[in-house]
Short mmCIF file of C-alpha atoms in Angstrom, two decimals:
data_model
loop_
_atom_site.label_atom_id
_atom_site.label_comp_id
_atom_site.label_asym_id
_atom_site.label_seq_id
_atom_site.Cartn_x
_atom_site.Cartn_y
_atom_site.Cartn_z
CA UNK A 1 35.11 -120.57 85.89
CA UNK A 2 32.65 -121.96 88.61
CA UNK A 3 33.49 -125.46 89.87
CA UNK A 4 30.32 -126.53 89.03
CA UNK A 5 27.76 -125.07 87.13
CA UNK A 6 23.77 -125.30 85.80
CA UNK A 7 21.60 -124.05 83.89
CA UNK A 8 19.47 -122.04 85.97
CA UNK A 9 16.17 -122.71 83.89
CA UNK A 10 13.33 -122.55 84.14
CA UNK A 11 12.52 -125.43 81.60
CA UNK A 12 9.00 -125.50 81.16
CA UNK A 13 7.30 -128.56 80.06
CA UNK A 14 4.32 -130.07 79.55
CA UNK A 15 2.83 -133.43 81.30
CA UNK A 16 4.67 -136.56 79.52
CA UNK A 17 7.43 -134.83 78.14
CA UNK A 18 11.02 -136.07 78.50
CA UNK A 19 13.57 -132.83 79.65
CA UNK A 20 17.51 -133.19 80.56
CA UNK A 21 19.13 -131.36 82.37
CA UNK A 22 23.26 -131.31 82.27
CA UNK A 23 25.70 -129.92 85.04
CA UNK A 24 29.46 -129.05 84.09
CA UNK A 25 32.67 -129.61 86.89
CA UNK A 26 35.54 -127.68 86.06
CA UNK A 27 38.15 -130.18 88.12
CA UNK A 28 38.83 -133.18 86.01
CA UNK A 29 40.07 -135.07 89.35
CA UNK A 30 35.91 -134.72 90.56
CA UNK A 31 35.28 -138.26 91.93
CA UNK A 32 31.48 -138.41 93.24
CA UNK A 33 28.06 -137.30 91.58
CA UNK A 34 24.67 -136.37 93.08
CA UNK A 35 21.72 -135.15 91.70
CA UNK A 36 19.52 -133.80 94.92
CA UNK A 37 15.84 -132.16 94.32
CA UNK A 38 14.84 -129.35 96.15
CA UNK A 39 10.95 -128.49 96.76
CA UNK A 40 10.28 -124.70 96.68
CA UNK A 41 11.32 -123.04 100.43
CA UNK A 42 12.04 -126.83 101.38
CA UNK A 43 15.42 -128.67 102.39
CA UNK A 44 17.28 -130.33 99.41
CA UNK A 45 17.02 -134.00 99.30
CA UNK A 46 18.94 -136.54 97.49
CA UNK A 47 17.80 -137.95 94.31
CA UNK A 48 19.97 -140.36 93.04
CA UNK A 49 23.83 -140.69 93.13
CA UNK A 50 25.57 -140.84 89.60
CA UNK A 51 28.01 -143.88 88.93
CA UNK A 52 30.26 -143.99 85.81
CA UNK A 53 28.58 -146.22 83.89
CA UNK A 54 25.27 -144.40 84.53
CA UNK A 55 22.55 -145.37 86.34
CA UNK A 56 18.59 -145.46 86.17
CA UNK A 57 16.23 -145.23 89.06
CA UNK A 58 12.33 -145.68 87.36
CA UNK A 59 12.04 -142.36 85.02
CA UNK A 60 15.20 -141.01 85.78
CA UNK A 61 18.30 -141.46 84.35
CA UNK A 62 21.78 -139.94 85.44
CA UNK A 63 24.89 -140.11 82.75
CA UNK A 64 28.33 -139.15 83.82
CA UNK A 65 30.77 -137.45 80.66
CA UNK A 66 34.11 -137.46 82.07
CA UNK A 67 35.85 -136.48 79.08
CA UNK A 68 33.83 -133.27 78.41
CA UNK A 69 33.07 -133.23 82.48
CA UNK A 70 29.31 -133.28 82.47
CA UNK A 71 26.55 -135.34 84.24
CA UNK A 72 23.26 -135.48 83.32
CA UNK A 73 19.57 -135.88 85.02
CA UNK A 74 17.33 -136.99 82.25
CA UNK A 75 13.60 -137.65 83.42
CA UNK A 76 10.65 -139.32 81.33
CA UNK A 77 7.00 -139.29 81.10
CA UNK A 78 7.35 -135.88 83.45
CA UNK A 79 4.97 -135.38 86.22
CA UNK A 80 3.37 -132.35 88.49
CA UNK A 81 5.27 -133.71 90.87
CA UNK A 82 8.55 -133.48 89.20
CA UNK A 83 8.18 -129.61 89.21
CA UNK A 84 11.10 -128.69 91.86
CA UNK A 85 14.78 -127.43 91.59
CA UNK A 86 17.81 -129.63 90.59
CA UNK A 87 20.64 -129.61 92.09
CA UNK A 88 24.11 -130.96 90.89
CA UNK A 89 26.42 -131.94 93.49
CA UNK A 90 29.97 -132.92 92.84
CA UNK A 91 33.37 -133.87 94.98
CA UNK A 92 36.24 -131.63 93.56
CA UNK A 93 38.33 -132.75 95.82
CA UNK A 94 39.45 -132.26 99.60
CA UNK A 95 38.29 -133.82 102.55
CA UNK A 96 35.04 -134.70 102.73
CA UNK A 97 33.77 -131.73 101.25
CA UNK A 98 31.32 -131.15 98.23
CA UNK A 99 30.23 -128.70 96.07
CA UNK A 100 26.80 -127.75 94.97
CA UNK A 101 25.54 -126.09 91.97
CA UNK A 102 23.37 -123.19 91.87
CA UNK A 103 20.26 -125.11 90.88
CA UNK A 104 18.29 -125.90 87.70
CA UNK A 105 14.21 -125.49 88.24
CA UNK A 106 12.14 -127.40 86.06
CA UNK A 107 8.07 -126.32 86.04
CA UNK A 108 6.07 -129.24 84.57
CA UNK A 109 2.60 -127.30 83.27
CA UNK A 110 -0.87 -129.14 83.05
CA UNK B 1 12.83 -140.64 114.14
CA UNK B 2 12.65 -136.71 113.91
CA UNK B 3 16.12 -136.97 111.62
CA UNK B 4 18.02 -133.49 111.70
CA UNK B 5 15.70 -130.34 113.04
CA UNK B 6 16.68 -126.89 113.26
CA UNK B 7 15.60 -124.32 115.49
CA UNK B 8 14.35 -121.87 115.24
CA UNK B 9 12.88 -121.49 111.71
CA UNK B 10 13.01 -117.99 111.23
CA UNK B 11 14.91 -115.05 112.98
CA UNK B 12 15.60 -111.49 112.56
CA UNK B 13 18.09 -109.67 113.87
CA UNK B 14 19.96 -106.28 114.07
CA UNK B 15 23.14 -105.64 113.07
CA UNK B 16 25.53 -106.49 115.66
CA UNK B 17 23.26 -108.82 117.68
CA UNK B 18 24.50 -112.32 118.47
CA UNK B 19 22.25 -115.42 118.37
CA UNK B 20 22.72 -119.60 117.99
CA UNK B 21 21.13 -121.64 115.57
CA UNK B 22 20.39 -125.20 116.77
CA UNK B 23 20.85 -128.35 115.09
CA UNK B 24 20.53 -131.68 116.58
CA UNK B 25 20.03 -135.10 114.76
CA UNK B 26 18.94 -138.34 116.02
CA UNK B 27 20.76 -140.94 113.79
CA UNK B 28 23.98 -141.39 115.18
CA UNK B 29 25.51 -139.92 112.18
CA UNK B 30 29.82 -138.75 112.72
CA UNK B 31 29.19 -135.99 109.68
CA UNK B 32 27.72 -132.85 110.16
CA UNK B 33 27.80 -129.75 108.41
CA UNK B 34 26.56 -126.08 108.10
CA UNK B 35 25.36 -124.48 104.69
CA UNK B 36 24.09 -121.18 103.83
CA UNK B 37 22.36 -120.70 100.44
CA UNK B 38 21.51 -117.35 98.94
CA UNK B 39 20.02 -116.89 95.97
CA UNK B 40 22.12 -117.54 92.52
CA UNK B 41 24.88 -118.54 94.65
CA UNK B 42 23.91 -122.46 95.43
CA UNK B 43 24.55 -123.69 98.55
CA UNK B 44 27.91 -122.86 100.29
CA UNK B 45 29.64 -124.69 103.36
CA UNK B 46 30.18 -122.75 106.72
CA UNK B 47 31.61 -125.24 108.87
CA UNK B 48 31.44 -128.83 109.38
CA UNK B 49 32.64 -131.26 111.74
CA UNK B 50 33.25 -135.16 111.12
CA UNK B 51 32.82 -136.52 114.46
CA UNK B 52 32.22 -135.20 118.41
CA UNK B 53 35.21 -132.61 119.28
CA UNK B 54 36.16 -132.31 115.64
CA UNK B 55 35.43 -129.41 113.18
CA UNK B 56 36.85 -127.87 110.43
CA UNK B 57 36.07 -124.76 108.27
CA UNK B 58 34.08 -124.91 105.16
CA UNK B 59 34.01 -122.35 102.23
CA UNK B 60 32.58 -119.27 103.95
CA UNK B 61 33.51 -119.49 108.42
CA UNK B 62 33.92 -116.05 108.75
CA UNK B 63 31.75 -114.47 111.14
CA UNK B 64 30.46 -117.89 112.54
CA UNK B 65 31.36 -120.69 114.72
CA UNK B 66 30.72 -123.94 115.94
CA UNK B 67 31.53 -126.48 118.23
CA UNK B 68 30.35 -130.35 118.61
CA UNK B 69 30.52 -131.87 122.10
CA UNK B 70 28.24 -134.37 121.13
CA UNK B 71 27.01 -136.40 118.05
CA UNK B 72 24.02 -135.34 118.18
CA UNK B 73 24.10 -131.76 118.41
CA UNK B 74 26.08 -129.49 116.04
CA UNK B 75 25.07 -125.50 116.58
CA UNK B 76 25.95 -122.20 114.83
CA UNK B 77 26.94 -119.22 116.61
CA UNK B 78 27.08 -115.54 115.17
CA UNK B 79 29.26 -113.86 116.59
CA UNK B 80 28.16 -109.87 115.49
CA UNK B 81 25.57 -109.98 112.84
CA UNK B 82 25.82 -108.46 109.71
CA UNK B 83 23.04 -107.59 106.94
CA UNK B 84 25.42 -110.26 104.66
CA UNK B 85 24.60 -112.82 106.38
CA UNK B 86 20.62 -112.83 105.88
CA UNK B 87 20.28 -115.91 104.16
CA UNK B 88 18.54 -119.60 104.67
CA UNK B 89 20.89 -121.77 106.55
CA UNK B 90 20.95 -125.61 106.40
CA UNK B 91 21.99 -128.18 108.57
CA UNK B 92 23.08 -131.91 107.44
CA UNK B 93 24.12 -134.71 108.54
CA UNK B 94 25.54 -138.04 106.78
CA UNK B 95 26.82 -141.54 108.25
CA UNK B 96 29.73 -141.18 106.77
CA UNK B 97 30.61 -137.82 104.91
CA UNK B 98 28.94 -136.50 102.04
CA UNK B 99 31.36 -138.16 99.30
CA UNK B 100 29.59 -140.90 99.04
CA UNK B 101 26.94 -140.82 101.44
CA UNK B 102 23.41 -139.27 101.37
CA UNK B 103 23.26 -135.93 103.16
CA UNK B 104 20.45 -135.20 105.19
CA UNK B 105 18.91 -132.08 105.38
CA UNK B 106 17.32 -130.04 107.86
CA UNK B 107 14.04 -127.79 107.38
CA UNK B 108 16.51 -124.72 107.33
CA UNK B 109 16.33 -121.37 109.02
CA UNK B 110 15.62 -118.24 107.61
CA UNK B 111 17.34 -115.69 108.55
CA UNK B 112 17.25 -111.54 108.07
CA UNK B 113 19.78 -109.53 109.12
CA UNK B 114 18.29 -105.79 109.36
#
C-alpha cells in the first residue's frame, strides 16, 4: 500500500459547485497535513495546512480522519480559478521529511 | 525578493553526460531540498540538506549529488545521465523544515535524458 494516496481525478465540475477531495496515509503515527495546489507545468504551492480539529480558510475547508486516516480538501462556490492539481502532503515519520501524493486534478467547466 | 530560482529551465542531455542544476534562494531559509516528479508517481525526494555543510539522502539519491557550502545555494549534480532520470526536478526551501513549515518551490527544470 502507498503511504499516501489520491484520487487521481479528473473531477469535473461546473461553476458554483461544491467538490471534495479525500487523501488516505497508510502510517497511523502521520503527524502533519498539507494540502498544496499545483498550476498546470507550474511549481506546487501550499494551500493550507490541516490541523486536527479542521480548519477553514474562505471556501476551503480541510478535515483530518485519524481513525480511518484520511484528510480532506473540500472547496465551495468553485471557481475557473480553482481548476489546478491537488496535492496531499503528509509527515509519516522521520526527520524532516514528507511525503507527497500523486495528485488529484480538479477542472472547473464554464 | 526572487525566492528560490532554478537554472536552467530546461535541458537535454545524452546518456552518460554530466551536468548541475542550480538552485539558490534568497530568504535565509536552513531547509532545502531536491524533488523529482514524474508522472503518476507524485513528487519524490532526492536529497536535502537542513542547514550549510549538512545533507542527507532523500527517497531516490542514486545517481545524484549535492553539496551546500552556503545557505543560499543548494545544487544538483548528475553524475552519468541516464534516460530514467528525464523528469521535472524541483527545488524548495522552508525556514524551518517542511513538517510544519511552508515549502517553497522553485519554477522547476525540465529535464530529457535521450
Amino acid at each position: 500500500r502507498k503511504e499516501v494516496e489520491q484520487d487521481p481525478g479528473p473531477f469535473n465540475v461546473p461553476e458554483g459547485a461544491t467538490v471534495a477531495f479525500n487523501c488516505t496515509y497508510s502510517n497511523s503515527a502521520s503527524q502533519s497535513f498539507f494540502w498544496y495546489r499545483q498550476d498546470c507545468r507550474k511549481e506546487p504551492k501550499l494551500l493550507m495546512s490541516v490541523y486536527s480539529s479542521g480548519n477553514e480558510d474562505g471556501r476551503f475547508t480541510a478535515q483530518l480522519n485519524r481513525a480511518s486516516q484520511y484528510i480532506s480538501l473540500l472547496i465551495r462556490d468553485s471557481k475557473l480559478s480553482d481548476s489546478a492539481t491537488y496535492l496531499c502532503v503528509v509527515k509519516p515519520g522521520g526527520y524532516q521529511k514528507v511525503t507527497f501524493g500523486t495528485g488529484t486534478k480538479l477542472q472547473v467547466i464554464p | 525578493n526572487a525566492g528560490v530560482t532554478q537554472t536552467p529551465k530546461f535541458q537535454v542531455l545524452k546518456t552518460g553526460q554530466s551536468m548541475t542544476l542550480q538552485c539558490a534562494q534568497d530568504m535565509n531559509h536552513e531547509y532545502m531540498s531536491w524533488y523529482r516528479q514524474d508522472p503518476g508517481m507524485g513528487l519524490r525526494l532526492i536529497h536535502y540538506s537542513v542547514g550549510a555543510g549538512i545533507t542527507d539522502q532523500g527517497e531516490v539519491p542514486n545517481g545524484y549529488n549535492v553539496s551546500r557550502s552556503t545557505t543560499e545555494d543548494f545544487p544538483l549534480r548528475l553524475l552519468s545521465a541516464a534516460p530514467s532520470q528525464t523528469s521535472v526536478y524541483f527545488c524548495a526551501s522552508s525556514p524551518g523544515g517542511p513538517v510544519k513549515n511552508e515549502q517553497f518551490f522553485g519554477p522547476g527544470t525540465r529535464l530529457t535524458v535521450l
